[in-house]
CSV table of C-alpha atoms in Angstrom, one decimal:
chain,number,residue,atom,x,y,z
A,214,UNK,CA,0.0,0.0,0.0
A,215,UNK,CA,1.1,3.4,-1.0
A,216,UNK,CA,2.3,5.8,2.5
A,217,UNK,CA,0.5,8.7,2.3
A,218,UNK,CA,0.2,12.0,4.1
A,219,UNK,CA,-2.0,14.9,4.4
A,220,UNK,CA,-0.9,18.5,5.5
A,221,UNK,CA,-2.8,21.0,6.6
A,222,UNK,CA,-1.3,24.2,6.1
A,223,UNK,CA,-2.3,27.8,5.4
A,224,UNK,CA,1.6,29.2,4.6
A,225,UNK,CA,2.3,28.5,0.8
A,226,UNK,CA,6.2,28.5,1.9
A,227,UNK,CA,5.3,25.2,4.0
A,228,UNK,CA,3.0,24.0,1.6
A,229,UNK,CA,5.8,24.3,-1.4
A,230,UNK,CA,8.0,22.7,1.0
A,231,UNK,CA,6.2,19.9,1.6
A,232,UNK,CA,4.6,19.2,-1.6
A,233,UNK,CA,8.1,19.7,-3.1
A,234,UNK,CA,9.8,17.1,-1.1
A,235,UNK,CA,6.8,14.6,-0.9
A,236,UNK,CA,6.9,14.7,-4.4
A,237,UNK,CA,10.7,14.1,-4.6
A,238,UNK,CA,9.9,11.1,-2.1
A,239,UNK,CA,6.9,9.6,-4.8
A,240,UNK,CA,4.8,10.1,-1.7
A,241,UNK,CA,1.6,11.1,-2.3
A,242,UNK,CA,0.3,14.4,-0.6
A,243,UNK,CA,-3.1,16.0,0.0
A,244,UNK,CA,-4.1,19.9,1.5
A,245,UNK,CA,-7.4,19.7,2.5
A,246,UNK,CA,-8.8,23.4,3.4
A,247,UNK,CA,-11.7,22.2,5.8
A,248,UNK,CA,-12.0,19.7,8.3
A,249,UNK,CA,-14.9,17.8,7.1
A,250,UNK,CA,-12.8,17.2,4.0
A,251,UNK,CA,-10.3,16.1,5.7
A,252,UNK,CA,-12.3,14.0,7.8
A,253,UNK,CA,-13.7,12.4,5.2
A,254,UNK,CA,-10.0,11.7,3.4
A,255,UNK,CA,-9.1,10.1,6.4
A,256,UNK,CA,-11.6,7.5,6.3
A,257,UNK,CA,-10.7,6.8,3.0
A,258,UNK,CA,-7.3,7.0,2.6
A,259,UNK,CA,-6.3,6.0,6.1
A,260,UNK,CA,-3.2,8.2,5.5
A,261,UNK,CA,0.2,7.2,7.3
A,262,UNK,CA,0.2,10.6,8.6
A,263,UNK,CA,-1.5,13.5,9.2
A,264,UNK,CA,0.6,16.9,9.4
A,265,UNK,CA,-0.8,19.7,11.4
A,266,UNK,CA,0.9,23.8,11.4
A,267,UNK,CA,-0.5,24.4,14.8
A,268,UNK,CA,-0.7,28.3,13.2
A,269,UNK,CA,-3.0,27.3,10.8
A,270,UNK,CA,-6.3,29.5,10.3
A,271,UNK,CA,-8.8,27.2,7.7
A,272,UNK,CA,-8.4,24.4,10.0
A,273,UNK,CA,-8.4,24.9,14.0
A,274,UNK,CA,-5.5,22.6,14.5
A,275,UNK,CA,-6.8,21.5,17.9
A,276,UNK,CA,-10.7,20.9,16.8
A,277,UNK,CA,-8.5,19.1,13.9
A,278,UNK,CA,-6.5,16.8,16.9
A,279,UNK,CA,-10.1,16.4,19.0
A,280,UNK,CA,-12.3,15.5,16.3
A,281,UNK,CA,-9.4,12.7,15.0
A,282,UNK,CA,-8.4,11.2,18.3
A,283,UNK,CA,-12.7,10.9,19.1
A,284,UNK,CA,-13.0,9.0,16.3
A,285,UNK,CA,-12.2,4.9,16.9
A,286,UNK,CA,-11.5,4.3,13.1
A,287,UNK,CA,-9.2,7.4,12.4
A,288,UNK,CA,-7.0,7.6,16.4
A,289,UNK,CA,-4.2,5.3,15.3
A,290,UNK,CA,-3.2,8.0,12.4
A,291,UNK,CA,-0.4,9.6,13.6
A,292,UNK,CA,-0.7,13.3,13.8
A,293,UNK,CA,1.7,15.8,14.1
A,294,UNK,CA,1.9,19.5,14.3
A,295,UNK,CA,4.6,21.8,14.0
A,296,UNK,CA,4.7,25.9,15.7
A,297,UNK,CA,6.9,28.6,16.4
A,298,UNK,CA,9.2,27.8,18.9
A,299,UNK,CA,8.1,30.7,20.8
A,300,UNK,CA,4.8,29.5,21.3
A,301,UNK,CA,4.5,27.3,23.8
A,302,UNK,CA,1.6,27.8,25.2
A,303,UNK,CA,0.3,27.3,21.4
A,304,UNK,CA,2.4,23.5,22.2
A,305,UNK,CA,0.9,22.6,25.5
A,306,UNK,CA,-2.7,22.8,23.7
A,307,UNK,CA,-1.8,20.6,20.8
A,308,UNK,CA,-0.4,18.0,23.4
A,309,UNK,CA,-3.4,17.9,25.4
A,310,UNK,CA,-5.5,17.9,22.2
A,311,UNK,CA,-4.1,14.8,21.6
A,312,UNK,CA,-1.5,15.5,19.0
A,313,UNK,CA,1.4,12.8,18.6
A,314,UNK,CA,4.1,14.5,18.0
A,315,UNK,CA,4.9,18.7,18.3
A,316,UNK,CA,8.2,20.1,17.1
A,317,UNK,CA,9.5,23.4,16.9
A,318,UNK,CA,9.3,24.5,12.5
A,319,UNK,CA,12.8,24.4,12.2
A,320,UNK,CA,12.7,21.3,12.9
A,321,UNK,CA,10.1,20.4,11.1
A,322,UNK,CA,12.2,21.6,8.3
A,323,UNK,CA,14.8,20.2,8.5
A,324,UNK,CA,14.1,16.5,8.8
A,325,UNK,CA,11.1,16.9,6.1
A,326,UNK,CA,12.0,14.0,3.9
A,327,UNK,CA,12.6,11.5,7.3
A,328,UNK,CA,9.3,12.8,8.9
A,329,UNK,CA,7.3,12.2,5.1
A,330,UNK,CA,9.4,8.8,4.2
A,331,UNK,CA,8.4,7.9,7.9
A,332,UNK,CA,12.1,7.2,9.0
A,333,UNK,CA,12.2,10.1,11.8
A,334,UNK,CA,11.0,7.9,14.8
């Protein structure tokens, strides 16, 4: 079965990123701009993971982490979400949320291709 991952991400510099490298990897990558879309993807696709900017406006990143932890057939999907390092308040919600995983952008940035080929563990 194909890996892949779906970002959700309002910044067209982290979108380019990450459709750039997944692309690169032959992994394939969707953007989903609201939540019931998403929802819905997930279902379907059972993506390998789910990446999250916790600054992100179109999708409340925390609603996103509720709604996806709730939900029996979608909690296993690993789900990650990545802020300003300054924000930590911003990273304590995501936690308790229920995200996996929440790491600083730079990062996020610069272990990309490991975090989308799944080798970053």
């Amino acid at each position: 079965m194909t890996r892949t991952v779906v970002a959700v991400v309002d910044d067209l510099f982290f979108a380019s990123k990450i459709r750039g490298t997944a692309e690169q990897l032959g992994i394939p990558a969707s953007f989903p701009r609201a939540l019931d879309v998403l929802m819905e993807a997930a279902l379907r696709d059972q993506p390998a993971l789910i990446i999250c900017d916790l600054h992100a406006t179109r999708i409340d990143p925390i609603e996103l982490a509720k709604q996806l932890k709730a939900d029996q057939r979608l909690r296993q999907i690993p789900l990650l979400g990545f802020f300003s390092h300054v924000q930590t308040e911003l990273e304590r919600q995501a936690k308790q949320a229920g995200f996996d995983r929440v790491i600083a952008r730079s990062v996020f940035t610069k272990h990309l291709p490991e975090i989308l080929a799944g080798q970053d563990d």
